[in-house]
Each structure stands twice: as C-alpha cells, then as structure tokens.
Amino acid sequence: MVTILIEGVLFAAFVAVAVALVAYGVFGHTPLGLWARQTANRRRIDRAQDLRCAIHGDLEERDLVRLPTGERICPHCYAETLDGIV
C-alpha cells in the first residue's frame, strides 16, 4: 500500500516538474513569453500613471476619490473643485 502511495506522489511530482519546464521554455524563450512580459510591463506602467496627479504627484490608490462617472481624481483636486478654487 505504501508503495502505491509513493508511486502516486512521485508521478504527480513528475507531472508538475514537466509542466513547469514546458512553461519555463514557452515563457522564457518564445515570442509568447516576450509578449506576456511586455503586456505586464505596460499594465504596470499604466497603473502607476493612473495613480499620479499632474499637480500633486504620486498618490495611493486608497486615497483617490471616485466620481459618479467612475473616474478617479486626486483628493486635493476634488477639494479645490468643491471649494471653487480652480
């Protein structure tokens, strides 16, 4: 019984290693991997740009104010707009 369990665990480990090697080969050495890395970089840069106010600089996502339209705005700019300081 123990032999069967060990054989099952070793087979599962072999399959996991085989999948990991194929994924490493595909994402590390093919155009698909290059495309995936470039897409991830673009998303990271776009997100960082969304969290930057042109006037007040970088902000945390939790500090932003969500408008009824769904847009996010800097809390300082929002307060200035409400106070009439344009």
Coordinates of C-alpha atoms in Angstrom, one line a residue:
M1 CA 0.0 0.0 0.0
V2 CA 2.8 2.4 0.9
T3 CA 4.5 1.7 -2.4
I4 CA 1.4 2.6 -4.4
L5 CA 1.1 5.9 -2.5
I6 CA 4.7 6.8 -3.0
E7 CA 4.4 5.9 -6.7
G8 CA 1.4 8.2 -7.0
V9 CA 3.2 11.1 -5.2
L10 CA 6.2 10.7 -7.4
F11 CA 4.1 10.6 -10.6
A12 CA 2.3 13.8 -9.5
A13 CA 5.7 15.4 -8.8
F14 CA 7.0 14.3 -12.2
V15 CA 3.9 15.8 -14.0
A16 CA 4.4 19.1 -12.0
V17 CA 8.1 19.3 -13.0
A18 CA 7.3 18.6 -16.6
V19 CA 4.6 21.3 -16.7
A20 CA 7.0 23.8 -15.0
L21 CA 9.7 23.0 -17.6
V22 CA 7.4 23.5 -20.5
A23 CA 6.1 26.8 -19.1
Y24 CA 9.6 28.0 -18.5
G25 CA 10.6 27.1 -22.1
V26 CA 7.5 28.7 -23.6
F27 CA 7.5 31.9 -21.5
G28 CA 11.3 32.2 -21.3
H29 CA 12.4 31.6 -24.9
T30 CA 9.5 32.3 -27.3
P31 CA 7.7 35.3 -28.7
L32 CA 4.7 34.4 -26.5
G33 CA 6.9 35.0 -23.4
L34 CA 8.2 38.3 -24.7
W35 CA 4.6 39.4 -25.5
A36 CA 3.5 38.4 -21.9
R37 CA 6.3 40.3 -20.3
Q38 CA 5.7 43.4 -22.4
T39 CA 2.0 43.3 -21.6
A40 CA 2.7 43.0 -17.9
N41 CA 5.1 46.0 -18.1
R42 CA 2.6 48.1 -20.0
R43 CA -0.1 47.4 -17.4
R44 CA 2.2 48.2 -14.5
I45 CA 3.2 51.5 -16.1
D46 CA -0.4 52.4 -17.0
R47 CA -1.5 51.7 -13.4
A48 CA 1.3 53.8 -12.0
Q49 CA 0.3 56.6 -14.3
D50 CA -3.3 56.4 -13.2
L51 CA -2.1 57.0 -9.6
R52 CA -0.2 60.2 -10.4
C53 CA -1.7 63.6 -10.2
A54 CA -0.1 66.2 -12.5
I55 CA -0.3 68.8 -9.8
H56 CA 0.1 66.9 -6.5
G57 CA 2.3 64.0 -7.5
D58 CA 2.1 60.3 -6.7
L59 CA -0.8 59.1 -4.6
E60 CA -2.0 55.8 -3.1
E61 CA -5.0 54.1 -4.7
R62 CA -6.9 54.2 -1.5
D63 CA -6.6 58.0 -1.3
L64 CA -8.2 58.7 -4.6
V65 CA -11.8 59.9 -4.9
R66 CA -14.1 58.0 -7.3
L67 CA -16.5 60.3 -9.2
P68 CA -20.1 59.2 -10.1
T69 CA -18.8 58.7 -13.7
G70 CA -16.4 56.1 -12.5
E71 CA -13.3 58.2 -12.9
R72 CA -10.8 58.6 -10.1
I73 CA -9.4 62.0 -9.1
C74 CA -6.9 63.3 -6.6
P75 CA -8.5 64.2 -3.3
H76 CA -6.7 67.6 -3.2
C77 CA -8.0 68.5 -6.7
Y78 CA -11.5 67.3 -5.7
A79 CA -11.4 69.5 -2.5
E80 CA -10.2 72.5 -4.6
T81 CA -13.0 72.0 -7.1
L82 CA -15.6 71.9 -4.3
D83 CA -14.2 75.0 -2.7
G84 CA -14.3 76.8 -6.0
I85 CA -10.6 77.2 -6.4
V86 CA -9.9 76.4 -10.0

